[in-house]
GROMACS .gro file of C-alpha atoms in nm:
model
  335
    1THR     CA    1  -1.140   0.332   2.940
    2CYS     CA    2  -1.025   0.048   2.821
    3ARG     CA    3  -0.739   0.112   2.550
    4HIS     CA    4  -0.561  -0.219   2.307
    5HIS     CA    5  -0.280  -0.037   2.210
    6TRP     CA    6  -0.005  -0.097   1.893
    7LYS     CA    7   0.137   0.032   1.583
    8GLY     CA    8   0.012  -0.195   1.262
    9THR     CA    9   0.109  -0.118   0.914
   10GLU     CA   10  -0.130   0.008   0.618
   11ASP     CA   11  -0.264  -0.248   0.424
   12VAL     CA   12  -0.510  -0.147   0.184
   13PRO     CA   13  -0.532  -0.417  -0.116
   14SER     CA   14  -0.554  -0.353  -0.478
   15THR     CA   15  -0.840  -0.430  -0.675
   16ALA     CA   16  -0.956  -0.432  -1.061
   17LYS     CA   17  -1.349  -0.194  -1.001
   18SER     CA   18  -1.349   0.144  -1.037
   19ILE     CA   19  -1.453   0.384  -0.784
   20LEU     CA   20  -1.688   0.695  -0.874
   21THR     CA   21  -1.709   1.009  -0.687
   22LEU     CA   22  -1.943   1.250  -0.739
   23THR     CA   23  -1.914   1.678  -0.713
   24VAL     CA   24  -2.227   1.868  -0.716
   25ASN     CA   25  -2.090   2.171  -0.669
   26PRO     CA   26  -1.754   2.156  -0.779
   27ALA     CA   27  -1.486   2.412  -0.760
   28ILE     CA   28  -1.204   2.606  -0.937
   29ASP     CA   29  -0.924   2.592  -0.646
   30ALA     CA   30  -0.745   2.898  -0.624
   31THR     CA   31  -0.402   2.872  -0.382
   32TYR     CA   32  -0.204   3.216  -0.328
   33GLU     CA   33   0.144   3.182  -0.144
   34LEU     CA   34   0.276   3.478   0.074
   35GLN     CA   35   0.537   3.563   0.343
   36GLU     CA   36   0.250   3.678   0.506
   37LEU     CA   37  -0.097   3.703   0.547
   38MET     CA   38  -0.203   4.056   0.664
   39PRO     CA   39  -0.600   4.127   0.775
   40GLY     CA   40  -0.648   4.490   0.609
   41GLN     CA   41  -0.316   4.536   0.410
   42THR     CA   42  -0.245   4.506   0.054
   43HIS     CA   43  -0.028   4.220  -0.084
   44ARG     CA   44   0.097   4.144  -0.341
   45VAL     CA   45   0.183   3.786  -0.476
   46PRO     CA   46   0.256   3.559  -0.742
   47PRO     CA   47   0.013   3.326  -0.944
   48ALA     CA   48  -0.187   3.185  -0.792
   49ASN     CA   49  -0.170   2.801  -0.839
   50GLU     CA   50  -0.549   2.655  -1.055
   51ARG     CA   51  -0.783   2.357  -1.089
   52ALA     CA   52  -1.041   2.199  -1.100
   53GLY     CA   53  -1.160   2.073  -0.709
   54GLY     CA   54  -1.378   2.035  -0.484
   55LYS     CA   55  -1.426   1.727  -0.244
   56GLY     CA   56  -1.523   1.494  -0.502
   57ILE     CA   57  -1.263   1.592  -0.689
   58ASN     CA   58  -1.054   1.571  -0.480
   59VAL     CA   59  -1.072   1.245  -0.370
   60ALA     CA   60  -1.051   1.113  -0.709
   61ARG     CA   61  -0.773   1.305  -0.792
   62VAL     CA   62  -0.519   1.151  -0.481
   63LEU     CA   63  -0.651   0.765  -0.609
   64HIS     CA   64  -0.583   0.848  -1.007
   65THR     CA   65  -0.209   0.975  -0.883
   66GLN     CA   66  -0.164   0.685  -0.670
   67GLY     CA   67  -0.252   0.481  -0.974
   68VAL     CA   68  -0.606   0.334  -0.855
   69PRO     CA   69  -0.908   0.352  -1.121
   70CYS     CA   70  -1.142   0.582  -1.105
   71PHE     CA   71  -1.403   0.792  -1.251
   72ALA     CA   72  -1.546   1.128  -1.154
   73ILE     CA   73  -1.956   1.268  -1.180
   74ALA     CA   74  -1.909   1.651  -1.187
   75THR     CA   75  -2.122   1.920  -1.302
   76ALA     CA   76  -1.926   2.256  -1.464
   77GLY     CA   77  -2.146   2.565  -1.605
   78GLY     CA   78  -1.998   2.907  -1.740
   79ALA     CA   79  -1.601   3.017  -1.761
   80GLY     CA   80  -1.494   2.855  -1.424
   81GLY     CA   81  -1.661   2.575  -1.586
   82HIS     CA   82  -1.407   2.572  -1.834
   83ALA     CA   83  -1.174   2.568  -1.667
   84LEU     CA   84  -1.217   2.301  -1.431
   85ARG     CA   85  -1.321   2.029  -1.743
   86GLN     CA   86  -0.988   2.184  -1.929
   87ASP     CA   87  -0.827   2.121  -1.636
   88LEU     CA   88  -0.924   1.726  -1.564
   89ASP     CA   89  -0.889   1.703  -1.951
   90ARG     CA   90  -0.485   1.793  -1.905
   91SER     CA   91  -0.484   1.466  -1.544
   92GLY     CA   92  -0.580   1.228  -1.768
   93LEU     CA   93  -0.864   1.119  -1.490
   94ARG     CA   94  -1.191   0.997  -1.628
   95HIS     CA   95  -1.496   1.180  -1.591
   96HIS     CA   96  -1.864   1.276  -1.696
   97ILE     CA   97  -1.883   1.673  -1.716
   98ILE     CA   98  -2.272   1.750  -1.645
   99PRO     CA   99  -2.336   2.084  -1.808
  100VAL     CA  100  -2.512   2.329  -1.628
  101ALA     CA  101  -2.630   2.722  -1.606
  102ALA     CA  102  -2.502   2.853  -1.297
  103GLU     CA  103  -2.154   2.934  -1.316
  104THR     CA  104  -1.910   2.694  -1.119
  105ARG     CA  105  -1.752   2.852  -0.808
  106ARG     CA  106  -1.431   2.925  -0.672
  107SER     CA  107  -1.204   2.828  -0.369
  108ILE     CA  108  -0.981   3.052  -0.254
  109ALA     CA  109  -0.689   2.985  -0.008
  110PHE     CA  110  -0.407   3.195   0.115
  111VAL     CA  111  -0.092   3.008   0.209
  112ASP     CA  112   0.077   3.212   0.494
  113CYS     CA  113   0.467   3.098   0.449
  114THR     CA  114   0.548   3.281   0.752
  115THR     CA  115   0.315   3.072   1.010
  116ARG     CA  116   0.205   2.761   0.717
  117LEU     CA  117  -0.107   2.892   0.846
  118THR     CA  118  -0.387   2.846   0.555
  119SER     CA  119  -0.716   3.098   0.535
  120ILE     CA  120  -0.996   2.936   0.309
  121PHE     CA  121  -1.232   3.138   0.131
  122ASN     CA  122  -1.564   2.908  -0.055
  123GLU     CA  123  -1.782   3.085  -0.252
  124THR     CA  124  -2.150   2.849  -0.192
  125GLY     CA  125  -2.218   2.830  -0.584
  126SER     CA  126  -2.531   2.848  -0.754
  127PRO     CA  127  -2.870   2.691  -0.744
  128LEU     CA  128  -2.928   2.406  -1.020
  129LEU     CA  129  -3.278   2.392  -1.217
  130GLU     CA  130  -3.447   2.090  -1.141
  131GLN     CA  131  -3.356   1.900  -1.483
  132GLU     CA  132  -2.982   1.956  -1.411
  133TRP     CA  133  -3.105   1.766  -1.111
  134ASN     CA  134  -3.198   1.485  -1.259
  135ASP     CA  135  -2.921   1.497  -1.551
  136ILE     CA  136  -2.691   1.410  -1.249
  137ARG     CA  137  -2.924   1.104  -1.068
  138HIS     CA  138  -2.899   0.995  -1.433
  139ALA     CA  139  -2.554   1.019  -1.459
  140VAL     CA  140  -2.491   0.837  -1.170
  141ARG     CA  141  -2.752   0.570  -1.249
  142GLY     CA  142  -2.557   0.501  -1.550
  143ALA     CA  143  -2.206   0.452  -1.379
  144LEU     CA  144  -2.343   0.232  -1.168
  145ALA     CA  145  -2.454  -0.028  -1.399
  146ARG     CA  146  -2.153  -0.067  -1.596
  147GLN     CA  147  -2.035  -0.410  -1.602
  148GLY     CA  148  -1.703  -0.516  -1.681
  149GLU     CA  149  -1.376  -0.356  -1.618
  150SER     CA  150  -1.581  -0.029  -1.561
  151ARG     CA  151  -1.823  -0.127  -1.292
  152SER     CA  152  -1.828   0.026  -0.988
  153GLY     CA  153  -1.712  -0.141  -0.621
  154VAL     CA  154  -1.751   0.194  -0.430
  155LEU     CA  155  -1.949   0.539  -0.493
  156VAL     CA  156  -1.768   0.863  -0.278
  157ALA     CA  157  -2.033   1.149  -0.270
  158SER     CA  158  -1.846   1.449  -0.103
  159GLY     CA  159  -1.854   1.743  -0.081
  160SER     CA  160  -2.085   2.124  -0.023
  161LEU     CA  161  -2.482   2.097  -0.229
  162PRO     CA  162  -2.584   2.435  -0.392
  163PRO     CA  163  -2.842   2.669  -0.261
  164ALA     CA  164  -3.194   2.522  -0.247
  165ALA     CA  165  -3.108   2.139  -0.336
  166PRO     CA  166  -3.338   1.898  -0.346
  167ALA     CA  167  -3.370   1.774   0.046
  168GLY     CA  168  -3.273   1.490   0.104
  169PHE     CA  169  -3.025   1.441  -0.208
  170TYR     CA  170  -2.778   1.237  -0.071
  171ALA     CA  171  -3.004   0.977   0.071
  172GLU     CA  172  -3.135   0.928  -0.251
  173ILE     CA  173  -2.748   0.852  -0.390
  174VAL     CA  174  -2.690   0.603  -0.120
  175ALA     CA  175  -3.071   0.394  -0.182
  176LEU     CA  176  -2.894   0.450  -0.561
  177CYS     CA  177  -2.591   0.183  -0.457
  178HIS     CA  178  -2.764   0.017  -0.278
  179ALA     CA  179  -3.003  -0.042  -0.554
  180HIS     CA  180  -2.656  -0.180  -0.774
  181ASP     CA  181  -2.507  -0.347  -0.473
  182VAL     CA  182  -2.263  -0.084  -0.409
  183PRO     CA  183  -2.133   0.097  -0.071
  184ALA     CA  184  -2.206   0.455  -0.036
  185VAL     CA  185  -1.893   0.638   0.157
  186ILE     CA  186  -2.108   1.037   0.237
  187ASP     CA  187  -1.898   1.291   0.386
  188ALA     CA  188  -2.171   1.584   0.405
  189THR     CA  189  -2.289   1.764   0.677
  190GLY     CA  190  -2.617   1.929   0.832
  191GLN     CA  191  -2.922   1.784   0.748
  192GLN     CA  192  -2.767   1.625   0.424
  193LEU     CA  193  -2.494   1.407   0.734
  194ILE     CA  194  -2.801   1.307   0.920
  195ASP     CA  195  -3.033   1.182   0.576
  196SER     CA  196  -2.709   0.963   0.476
  197ALA     CA  197  -2.678   0.749   0.758
  198LYS     CA  198  -3.058   0.717   0.798
  199ALA     CA  199  -3.077   0.603   0.475
  200GLY     CA  200  -2.783   0.329   0.554
  201ALA     CA  201  -2.465   0.494   0.412
  202ASP     CA  202  -2.183   0.257   0.440
  203LEU     CA  203  -1.936   0.425   0.587
  204VAL     CA  204  -2.003   0.889   0.699
  205LYS     CA  205  -1.722   1.134   0.732
  206PRO     CA  206  -1.780   1.411   0.941
  207ASN     CA  207  -1.546   1.608   1.137
  208HIS     CA  208  -1.546   1.681   1.485
  209HIS     CA  209  -1.684   2.024   1.367
  210GLU     CA  210  -1.924   1.927   1.178
  211LEU     CA  211  -2.033   1.628   1.346
  212MET     CA  212  -2.099   1.746   1.691
  213GLU     CA  213  -2.289   2.087   1.512
  214THR     CA  214  -2.464   1.889   1.337
  215LEU     CA  215  -2.558   1.618   1.588
  216GLY     CA  216  -2.620   1.925   1.917
  217ASP     CA  217  -2.371   1.722   2.119
  218SER     CA  218  -2.037   1.810   2.239
  219ASP     CA  219  -1.869   1.523   2.326
  220LEU     CA  220  -1.728   1.328   2.007
  221PRO     CA  221  -1.834   0.991   2.092
  222SER     CA  222  -2.183   1.054   2.188
  223ALA     CA  223  -2.282   1.309   1.836
  224ALA     CA  224  -2.084   0.942   1.632
  225ARG     CA  225  -2.279   0.668   1.806
  226LYS     CA  226  -2.597   0.881   1.691
  227LEU     CA  227  -2.506   0.823   1.342
  228LEU     CA  228  -2.518   0.509   1.379
  229SER     CA  229  -2.826   0.421   1.562
  230LEU     CA  230  -2.981   0.663   1.252
  231GLY     CA  231  -2.855   0.392   1.057
  232ALA     CA  232  -2.426   0.464   0.952
  233LYS     CA  233  -2.281   0.105   0.913
  234ALA     CA  234  -1.977   0.263   1.009
  235VAL     CA  235  -1.852   0.632   1.097
  236LEU     CA  236  -1.486   0.844   1.038
  237VAL     CA  237  -1.441   1.173   1.237
  238SER     CA  238  -1.150   1.356   1.177
  239ALA     CA  239  -1.024   1.558   1.521
  240GLY     CA  240  -0.776   1.766   1.362
  241ALA     CA  241  -0.430   1.749   1.643
  242ALA     CA  242  -0.650   1.478   1.847
  243GLY     CA  243  -0.627   1.196   1.552
  244MET     CA  244  -0.871   1.024   1.398
  245TYR     CA  245  -1.186   0.859   1.539
  246GLY     CA  246  -1.378   0.462   1.349
  247PHE     CA  247  -1.707   0.358   1.541
  248THR     CA  248  -1.929   0.092   1.376
  249SER     CA  249  -2.278   0.016   1.450
  250ALA     CA  250  -2.135  -0.397   1.434
  251ASP     CA  251  -1.903  -0.271   1.798
  252PRO     CA  252  -2.139   0.068   1.919
  253GLU     CA  253  -1.989   0.007   2.226
  254PHE     CA  254  -1.625   0.081   2.140
  255HIS     CA  255  -1.454   0.312   1.905
  256TRP     CA  256  -1.058   0.315   1.736
  257ARG     CA  257  -0.886   0.584   1.767
  258ALA     CA  258  -0.563   0.662   1.511
  259ARG     CA  259  -0.281   0.945   1.624
  260LEU     CA  260   0.052   1.095   1.567
  261PRO     CA  261   0.282   1.063   1.737
  262ARG     CA  262   0.340   1.421   1.657
  263PRO     CA  263   0.138   1.674   1.448
  264PHE     CA  264   0.236   1.776   1.097
  265ALA     CA  265   0.317   2.184   0.962
  266GLY     CA  266   0.150   2.267   0.623
  267ASN     CA  267  -0.114   2.268   0.482
  268PRO     CA  268  -0.467   2.124   0.583
  269THR     CA  269  -0.651   2.195   0.255
  270GLY     CA  270  -0.796   1.806   0.080
  271ALA     CA  271  -0.595   1.640   0.424
  272GLY     CA  272  -1.001   1.531   0.446
  273ASP     CA  273  -1.090   1.410   0.102
  274ALA     CA  274  -0.749   1.221   0.132
  275ALA     CA  275  -0.859   1.059   0.462
  276VAL     CA  276  -1.188   0.960   0.206
  277ALA     CA  277  -0.955   0.867  -0.040
  278ALA     CA  278  -0.838   0.624   0.119
  279ALA     CA  279  -1.131   0.499   0.348
  280ALA     CA  280  -1.309   0.437  -0.018
  281LEU     CA  281  -1.034   0.199  -0.147
  282ALA     CA  282  -1.005   0.004   0.129
  283PHE     CA  283  -1.411  -0.065   0.110
  284ASN     CA  284  -1.351  -0.118  -0.289
  285ALA     CA  285  -1.101  -0.386  -0.237
  286GLY     CA  286  -1.374  -0.579  -0.002
  287THR     CA  287  -1.169  -0.445   0.326
  288PRO     CA  288  -1.419  -0.241   0.523
  289ASP     CA  289  -1.221  -0.354   0.852
  290ILE     CA  290  -1.238  -0.057   1.126
  291ARG     CA  291  -0.901  -0.047   1.187
  292ALA     CA  292  -0.758  -0.156   0.885
  293VAL     CA  293  -0.984   0.157   0.728
  294LEU     CA  294  -0.923   0.438   1.005
  295GLN     CA  295  -0.566   0.384   0.954
  296ALA     CA  296  -0.522   0.455   0.596
  297ALA     CA  297  -0.692   0.704   0.658
  298THR     CA  298  -0.522   0.887   0.956
  299ALA     CA  299  -0.168   0.823   0.692
  300TRP     CA  300  -0.342   0.981   0.371
  301GLY     CA  301  -0.518   1.236   0.511
  302SER     CA  302  -0.215   1.313   0.726
  303ALA     CA  303   0.050   1.292   0.439
  304ALA     CA  304  -0.147   1.543   0.230
  305VAL     CA  305  -0.076   1.802   0.489
  306LEU     CA  306   0.354   1.772   0.379
  307MET     CA  307   0.182   1.875   0.011
  308PRO     CA  308   0.093   2.264  -0.077
  309PHE     CA  309  -0.200   2.125  -0.313
  310ALA     CA  310  -0.504   1.924  -0.268
  311GLY     CA  311  -0.522   1.638  -0.453
  312GLU     CA  312  -0.169   1.470  -0.347
  313ILE     CA  313  -0.042   1.278  -0.058
  314SER     CA  314   0.307   1.253   0.008
  315PRO     CA  315   0.473   0.942  -0.051
  316ARG     CA  316   0.517   0.922   0.292
  317HIS     CA  317   0.215   0.751   0.382
  318ARG     CA  318   0.332   0.424   0.397
  319GLU     CA  319   0.614   0.518   0.746
  320ILE     CA  320   0.335   0.776   0.862
  321ALA     CA  321   0.089   0.426   0.867
  322ASN     CA  322   0.268   0.303   1.042
  323GLU     CA  323   0.396   0.590   1.274
  324LEU     CA  324   0.022   0.582   1.424
  325GLU     CA  325  -0.065   0.507   1.745
  326ILE     CA  326  -0.378   0.342   1.743
  327THR     CA  327  -0.567   0.247   1.989
  328ARG     CA  328  -0.964   0.053   2.100
  329GLU     CA  329  -1.123   0.272   2.375
  330LYS     CA  330  -1.443   0.236   2.543
  331ASP     CA  331  -1.674   0.497   2.737
  332ALA     CA  332  -1.727   0.300   3.067
  333PRO     CA  333  -1.478   0.065   3.253
  334CYS     CA  334  -1.394  -0.292   3.109
  335LEU     CA  335  -1.540  -0.557   3.327
   0.00000   0.00000   0.00000
């Protein structure tokens, strides 16, 4: 392994352009805190903290809390959808809700205050109607076509899709973005991840489990490079305590890696969304340098672990960015 090592500072310029997020399969996130989670036992717990969630909404919420202009597109249906809409209205986050017949799903997290481990149960959601998929496409086209201060600098399509989603839907979103000269950041798994790479997504962001399972490859760098070979321009891979990896088609023989000197204990729910938010901000500012993207994404993702709920990051994110160990690595020996 060839290494060039240093510690840097977080440097993500601000921009007037808005970041657009798409959440096709949002959820009401309910978080319960209990003294100890004992499987098979009855627990008495205080009321859950409930808020609008889903990966794209979490990305937008993180950006909004940092004062970054953003606009969230999401579906909503039934009583859960009503609660989701109300929470977004209260948050002050600019959004467009696409009404659907299906009930908005729930995601339930149980935080064990003794072990600090979090157990998450995600409902899959219900299929959407064909017209509802067309309504989503129409909303995205309209948002991408906006001009002036509301114009989009980057789009983030993030999270699972409902059952029976159209094949290649995220690839369609990438094509729509590129037709409007807008970078596309995709956080997906399975065939949607592969199709997004083939469509030339500017950045894809799986975690290491999702990446290796999707590509059928137990070697993380090898699996990431397969996404580059399919057409993705850049790949970010979060790997828990091992840190985060960054790969680009412009420099495919090397990869970057960012790690904390020590792992943080806390709630990892939403850490990946915070990392995507930081990456999107870097692209939005016209700074898609992979090292800068990796540093900001790792800092924001780590700062999210320190917060109790998804959609928030600790104000320590700049301090964390300065602590990161960042290396440039090559699998073959240097000549």
